[in-house]
Coordinates of C-alpha atoms and ligand atoms in Angstrom, one line a residue:
X33 CA 52.7 260.4 32.0
X34 CA 53.3 264.0 31.3
X35 CA 55.7 265.7 33.7
X36 CA 57.1 269.2 33.8
X37 CA 60.5 267.8 33.2
X38 CA 59.7 266.1 29.9
X39 CA 57.6 269.0 28.8
X40 CA 60.7 271.3 29.0
X41 CA 62.8 268.8 27.1
X42 CA 60.4 268.1 24.3
X43 CA 57.4 269.6 22.8
X44 CA 54.3 267.7 23.7
X45 CA 51.8 265.7 21.8
X46 CA 48.6 265.3 23.8
X47 CA 45.4 263.8 22.5
X48 CA 42.5 266.2 22.3
X49 CA 40.1 264.1 24.3
X50 CA 42.2 264.0 27.4
X51 CA 42.3 267.8 27.7
X52 CA 38.6 268.5 27.6
X53 CA 37.0 269.3 30.9
X54 CA 33.4 268.0 30.7
X55 CA 32.1 270.2 33.6
X56 CA 33.1 273.4 31.9
X57 CA 30.1 275.5 30.8
X58 CA 32.0 276.9 27.8
X59 CA 35.2 275.9 26.0
X60 CA 36.7 276.8 22.7
X61 CA 35.3 274.5 20.0
X62 CA 38.5 274.6 17.9
X63 CA 40.6 271.4 18.0
X64 CA 43.2 271.1 20.8
X65 CA 45.7 269.5 18.5
X66 CA 46.5 271.5 15.4
X67 CA 46.7 269.8 12.0
X68 CA 50.5 269.7 12.1
X69 CA 50.3 267.7 15.3
X70 CA 51.4 270.3 17.9
X71 CA 49.3 270.9 21.0
X72 CA 47.2 274.0 21.4
X73 CA 46.1 275.8 24.5
X74 CA 42.5 275.2 25.6
X75 CA 40.5 278.0 27.2
X76 CA 37.4 277.2 29.2
X77 CA 35.3 279.3 31.5
X78 CA 32.2 279.4 33.7
X79 CA 30.2 281.8 35.8
X80 CA 30.3 281.9 39.6
X81 CA 28.5 283.9 42.2
X82 CA 30.6 284.9 45.1
X83 CA 28.6 285.2 48.3
X84 CA 29.6 288.0 50.6
X85 CA 30.0 287.4 54.3
X86 CA 28.4 290.7 55.2
X87 CA 26.3 292.9 52.9
X88 CA 28.6 295.5 51.4
X89 CA 27.5 299.1 51.5
X90 CA 29.2 302.0 49.8
X91 CA 27.9 305.3 48.7
X92 CA 24.8 304.6 46.7
X93 CA 24.0 300.9 47.0
X94 CA 24.3 297.6 49.0
X95 CA 25.0 294.2 47.7
X96 CA 25.3 290.6 49.0
X97 CA 26.9 288.8 46.0
X98 CA 29.5 289.6 43.4
X99 CA 29.4 288.2 39.8
X100 CA 32.6 286.4 38.8
X101 CA 33.7 284.3 35.8
X102 CA 36.4 281.7 36.4
X103 CA 38.7 280.7 33.6
X104 CA 41.1 277.8 32.9
X105 CA 43.8 277.4 30.2
X106 CA 45.1 273.8 29.8
X107 CA 48.3 273.0 28.1
X108 CA 51.1 270.4 28.5
X109 CA 49.2 268.6 31.3
X110 CA 48.9 271.7 33.4
X111 CA 46.0 274.0 34.1
X112 CA 46.3 277.7 34.7
X113 CA 43.5 279.4 36.7
X114 CA 42.1 282.8 36.1
X115 CA 39.3 285.0 37.2
X116 CA 37.2 288.1 36.2
X117 CA 35.4 289.8 39.1
X118 CA 32.8 292.4 38.2
X119 CA 31.4 294.8 40.8
X120 CA 28.4 296.2 39.0
X121 CA 29.6 299.8 38.9
X122 CA 32.4 298.9 36.5
X123 CA 30.1 298.1 33.6
X124 CA 31.1 294.5 33.0
X125 CA 28.8 291.5 33.7
X126 CA 29.1 287.7 33.5
X127 CA 27.3 287.9 30.1
X128 CA 29.8 290.5 28.7
X129 CA 32.8 288.6 30.0
X130 CA 31.5 285.3 28.5
X131 CA 30.8 287.0 25.2
X132 CA 34.3 288.4 25.2
X133 CA 35.9 285.0 26.1
X134 CA 34.0 283.3 23.3
X135 CA 35.9 285.6 20.9
X136 CA 39.3 284.7 22.2
X137 CA 41.1 282.3 19.9
X138 CA 44.3 280.9 21.4
X139 CA 44.7 278.3 18.6
X140 CA 46.7 280.8 16.5
X141 CA 49.5 280.7 19.1
X142 CA 51.9 277.8 19.2
X143 CA 52.6 277.8 23.0
X144 CA 51.8 279.8 26.2
X145 CA 55.4 281.2 26.4
X146 CA 54.3 283.7 23.6
X147 CA 52.7 285.5 26.5
X148 CA 53.4 289.0 25.2
X149 CA 51.9 288.3 21.8
X150 CA 49.0 286.4 23.2
X151 CA 48.0 289.1 25.7
X152 CA 48.6 292.0 23.2
X153 CA 46.1 290.1 20.9
X154 CA 43.6 289.6 23.7
X155 CA 43.8 293.3 24.5
X156 CA 43.2 294.2 20.9
X157 CA 39.9 292.3 20.6
X158 CA 37.9 295.2 22.2
X159 CA 38.6 298.6 23.8
X160 CA 37.2 297.9 27.3
X161 CA 36.4 294.5 28.9
X162 CA 39.4 294.8 31.3
X163 CA 38.2 292.2 33.8
X164 CA 37.5 289.7 31.0
X165 CA 41.0 290.4 29.7
X166 CA 42.4 289.9 33.2
X167 CA 40.8 286.5 33.4
X168 CA 42.8 285.3 30.4
X169 CA 46.0 287.1 31.6
X170 CA 45.9 285.5 35.1
X171 CA 45.2 282.0 33.8
X172 CA 48.0 282.3 31.3
X173 CA 50.5 283.6 33.9
X174 CA 49.4 280.7 36.2
X175 CA 50.0 278.2 33.4
X176 CA 53.4 279.6 32.3
X177 CA 54.6 279.6 36.0
X178 CA 53.5 276.0 36.4
X179 CA 55.2 275.0 33.2
X180 CA 58.4 276.6 34.4
X181 CA 57.9 275.5 38.0
X182 CA 58.3 278.9 39.6
X183 CA 55.9 281.4 41.2
X184 CA 55.7 284.8 39.4
X185 CA 57.2 286.8 42.3
X186 CA 60.3 284.7 41.8
X187 CA 60.2 284.9 38.0
X188 CA 60.0 288.7 38.2
X189 CA 62.8 288.7 40.8
X190 CA 60.8 290.2 43.6
X191 CA 61.7 289.6 47.3
X192 CA 58.9 287.6 48.8
X193 CA 59.7 288.7 52.3
X194 CA 59.0 292.4 51.4
X195 CA 55.2 292.2 51.2
X196 CA 53.5 295.1 52.8
X197 CA 50.7 294.9 55.4
X198 CA 47.2 294.9 53.9
X199 CA 44.3 296.9 55.0
X200 CA 40.8 295.7 55.9
X201 CA 37.9 297.9 54.8
X202 CA 35.3 299.0 57.2
X203 CA 32.1 299.7 55.2
X204 CA 29.4 302.2 56.1
X205 CA 26.8 301.3 58.7
X206 CA 25.1 302.3 61.9
X207 CA 27.4 303.5 64.8
X208 CA 26.9 300.1 66.5
X209 CA 27.7 298.2 63.3
X210 CA 30.8 300.2 62.6
X211 CA 32.1 299.8 66.1
X212 CA 31.5 296.0 66.0
X213 CA 33.2 295.7 62.6
X214 CA 36.2 297.7 63.8
X215 CA 36.6 295.4 66.8
X216 CA 36.6 292.4 64.5
X217 CA 39.6 293.7 62.6
X218 CA 42.1 292.7 65.3
X219 CA 44.7 291.0 63.0
X220 CA 44.9 294.0 60.7
X221 CA 47.4 296.7 61.4
X222 CA 45.8 299.3 59.1
X223 CA 42.2 300.0 58.3
X224 CA 40.6 301.4 55.2
X225 CA 37.5 303.6 55.5
X226 CA 35.3 304.6 52.6
X227 CA 34.2 308.3 52.8
X228 CA 32.6 310.6 50.3
X229 CA 29.2 311.1 51.8
X230 CA 28.2 314.4 53.4
X231 CA 30.5 316.1 55.9
X232 CA 28.6 315.0 59.0
X233 CA 28.4 311.3 57.9
X234 CA 32.0 311.2 56.9
X235 CA 33.2 312.7 60.2
X236 CA 30.9 310.6 62.3
X237 CA 32.3 307.4 60.6
X238 CA 35.9 308.4 61.4
X239 CA 35.0 309.4 64.9
X240 CA 33.2 306.1 65.5
X241 CA 36.2 304.1 64.4
X242 CA 38.5 306.4 66.4
X243 CA 36.4 305.7 69.5
X244 CA 37.4 302.0 69.3
X245 CA 41.0 302.0 67.8
X246 CA 43.9 304.3 67.1
X247 CA 45.3 302.1 64.3
X248 CA 46.4 303.9 61.1
X249 CA 43.6 304.6 58.7
X250 CA 43.6 304.9 54.9
X251 CA 40.7 306.9 53.5
X252 CA 39.0 306.3 50.2
X253 CA 36.6 309.0 49.1
X254 CA 35.7 307.3 45.9
X255 CA 35.5 310.6 43.9
X256 CA 33.0 311.9 46.5
X257 CA 34.3 315.4 47.2
X258 CA 33.3 317.5 44.3
X259 CA 34.9 320.8 45.3
X260 CA 38.7 321.2 45.8
X261 CA 38.3 323.6 48.7
X262 CA 35.9 321.3 50.5
X263 CA 38.2 318.4 49.8
X264 CA 41.2 320.2 51.3
X265 CA 39.1 321.1 54.3
X266 CA 38.2 317.4 54.8
X267 CA 41.9 316.3 54.3
X268 CA 43.0 318.9 56.8
X269 CA 40.5 317.6 59.3
X270 CA 41.7 314.1 58.7
X271 CA 45.4 315.0 59.0
X272 CA 45.6 314.8 62.8
X273 CA 43.6 311.6 63.0
X274 CA 46.5 309.2 62.1
X275 CA 45.4 308.9 58.4
X276 CA 48.1 307.7 56.0
X277 CA 46.7 308.9 52.7
X278 CA 43.5 309.8 50.9
X279 CA 42.5 307.7 47.8
X280 CA 40.6 309.4 44.9
X281 CA 39.2 312.4 46.8
X282 CA 37.8 314.1 43.7
X283 CA 36.1 313.1 40.4
X284 CA 38.4 311.1 38.1
X285 CA 38.6 313.5 35.2
X286 CA 39.1 316.6 37.4
X287 CA 42.9 316.6 37.2
X288 CA 43.6 320.3 37.4
X289 CA 41.8 320.6 40.7
X290 CA 43.4 317.4 41.8
X291 CA 46.9 318.8 41.1
X292 CA 46.1 321.8 43.2
X293 CA 44.7 319.6 46.0
X294 CA 47.8 317.4 46.1
X295 CA 50.0 320.5 46.2
X296 CA 48.1 321.8 49.2
X297 CA 47.3 318.5 50.9
X298 CA 49.0 317.6 54.2
X299 CA 48.3 313.9 53.4
X300 CA 49.4 311.9 50.4
X301 CA 46.9 311.4 47.6
X302 CA 46.5 308.2 45.6
X303 CA 44.7 307.8 42.3
X304 CA 42.3 304.9 41.9
X305 CA 39.5 305.7 39.4
X306 CA 41.8 308.3 37.7
X307 CA 44.3 305.5 37.0
X308 CA 43.0 302.5 35.1
X309 CA 45.8 301.5 32.8
X310 CA 49.4 302.0 31.8
X311 CA 48.6 304.9 29.5
X312 CA 47.1 306.9 32.4
X313 CA 50.2 307.1 34.4
X314 CA 52.3 309.8 32.8
X315 CA 49.5 312.4 33.1
X316 CA 49.2 311.7 36.8
X317 CA 52.7 312.7 37.7
X318 CA 52.4 315.8 39.8
X319 CA 48.6 315.3 40.0
X320 CA 48.6 312.6 42.7
X321 CA 51.4 311.2 44.9
X322 CA 50.7 307.6 44.0
X323 CA 48.5 305.1 42.1
X324 CA 46.3 302.1 43.0
X325 CA 46.9 299.2 40.6
X326 CA 44.0 296.6 40.3
X327 CA 44.1 293.6 38.0
X328 CA 40.5 294.0 37.0
X329 CA 41.1 297.6 35.9
X330 CA 44.4 297.2 34.0
X331 CA 43.8 293.8 32.2
X332 CA 46.0 291.7 34.4
X333 CA 49.5 290.9 35.6
X334 CA 51.4 291.7 32.4
X335 CA 50.2 295.3 32.4
X336 CA 50.3 295.7 36.2
X337 CA 54.0 294.8 36.1
X338 CA 54.7 297.4 33.4
X339 CA 52.7 300.0 35.4
X340 CA 55.1 299.4 38.4
X341 CA 58.1 300.3 36.3
X342 CA 56.5 303.4 34.7
X343 CA 55.0 304.7 38.0
X344 CA 58.4 304.4 39.7
X345 CA 60.0 306.3 36.9
X346 CA 57.3 309.0 37.5
X347 CA 58.2 309.1 41.2
X348 CA 54.7 307.8 42.1
X349 CA 54.0 305.7 45.2
X350 CA 52.4 302.3 44.5
X351 CA 49.4 300.6 46.0
X352 CA 47.7 297.3 44.9
X353 CA 44.0 297.0 45.4
X354 CA 41.3 294.5 44.5
X355 CA 37.6 293.9 44.0
X356 CA 35.6 291.3 45.9
X357 CA 37.2 288.3 44.4
X358 CA 38.4 284.8 45.2
X359 CA 41.9 283.8 46.3
X360 CA 42.7 283.2 42.6
X361 CA 42.8 286.9 41.6
X362 CA 44.1 287.9 45.1
X363 CA 47.0 285.5 44.8
X364 CA 47.8 286.8 41.3
X365 CA 47.9 290.4 42.6
X366 CA 50.0 289.3 45.6
X367 CA 52.8 288.2 43.2
X368 CA 53.8 291.8 42.6
X369 CA 52.9 293.0 46.1
X370 CA 56.6 293.0 47.2
X371 CA 57.0 296.1 44.9
X372 CA 54.1 297.9 46.5
X373 CA 54.2 300.6 49.2
X374 CA 50.7 299.8 50.2
X375 CA 48.4 296.8 49.8
X376 CA 44.6 296.5 50.0
X377 CA 44.1 292.8 49.2
X378 CA 41.2 291.8 51.5
X379 CA 38.7 290.8 48.7
X380 CA 38.9 287.0 49.3
X381 CA 38.3 287.5 53.0
X382 CA 34.9 289.1 52.2
X383 CA 33.4 286.0 50.6
X384 CA 32.1 282.8 52.1
X385 CA 32.5 280.4 49.2
X386 CA 36.1 280.9 48.0
X387 CA 37.0 278.3 45.3
X388 CA 40.8 278.4 45.8
X389 CA 43.4 278.4 48.5
X390 CA 46.4 280.7 47.9
X391 CA 48.3 283.4 49.6
X392 CA 47.6 283.6 53.3
X393 CA 47.4 286.4 55.8
X394 CA 49.6 286.4 58.9
X395 CA 49.4 289.3 61.3
X396 CA 47.8 291.5 58.7
X397 CA 50.6 290.8 56.2
X398 CA 50.3 288.8 53.0
X399 CA 52.5 285.6 53.0
X400 CA 53.5 284.5 49.5
X401 CA 54.0 280.7 49.0
X402 CA 56.5 279.0 46.7
X403 CA 53.8 277.2 44.6
X404 CA 54.4 277.8 40.9
X405 CA 52.4 280.2 38.8
X406 CA 50.1 282.4 41.0
X407 CA 50.3 279.9 43.9
X408 CA 46.8 278.7 44.1
X409 CA 45.1 275.3 44.5
X410 CA 41.5 274.6 43.6
X411 CA 39.4 273.7 46.6
Ligands
LIG129 MG1 39.4 303.0 45.6

């Protein structure tokens, strides 16, 4: 019987057959035990369609499902779980994620504790594929945490009681739909509203929500305001409506206008589309007031944690966001949420066929558990 205790004492010898999951759609074909006899990590993955509780409408399209690929890395009698969630607008698909994962060869590494080397290698395979990379990163972090027997919020030294409140997103819809959705958000202390349509539509949406509740609102314009003077006019209109900040008001590459807007703006500005990875952060100092970190944009927990350090050094506020994803990726992102000023981790609440149980929400606040790794169990 393989226990965590004897794993930590000795290196393991596990037979290949016992580690192969017959239900996996894909797994690495290389042997699980290397010729020298030492065990190797085994990566497997399969596609999964997340069903949305309500059709999700943002500027341009509506959808009822989200394509996902779920990953597992087995080693030492433990299984780490990971996930890639691919909203269509980001350019990844189940096919591209699976094609990427088929190129990942973990057999060249002797154990999962070589996490830095492993994930630098995974990142080097292609330029993009950030969600595919995140699915390996999350599974590896989950595995390493389980082998050590600690959750990542504890391994990083973060205070689990300091998690911020999380927002719940009100999508677009008719006045009646918006009013009903707003009333359904009772446990949430802060709402997120997607703007970026024409002026009348944007103002009507805010006014409709405000006719039902005076809770604080965080606005996400999703690059929708193309002109800096118009953007400033909208932000000034929002500034006496109990709005905390505006996320990505202008197109992502328009940093000169964005710096002007942040300078003039009575509300804080947060970069989402303008800030994908670690390398983006230094050029955003003075351009935005903060950044939105998402695992699927930045390749996972390893880079997210580096982004926290760099963004703080650049005096930027920190927000964690998500895609529509299962409790696997949400719980992974929640591990560093104690370091965040703002959280937007409602993605698992939007789907009806979650495959995991993990972090819970109490009074609109994320509650981290003490389960090792990313703190999830497969349902
Ligand atoms: Mg956003």
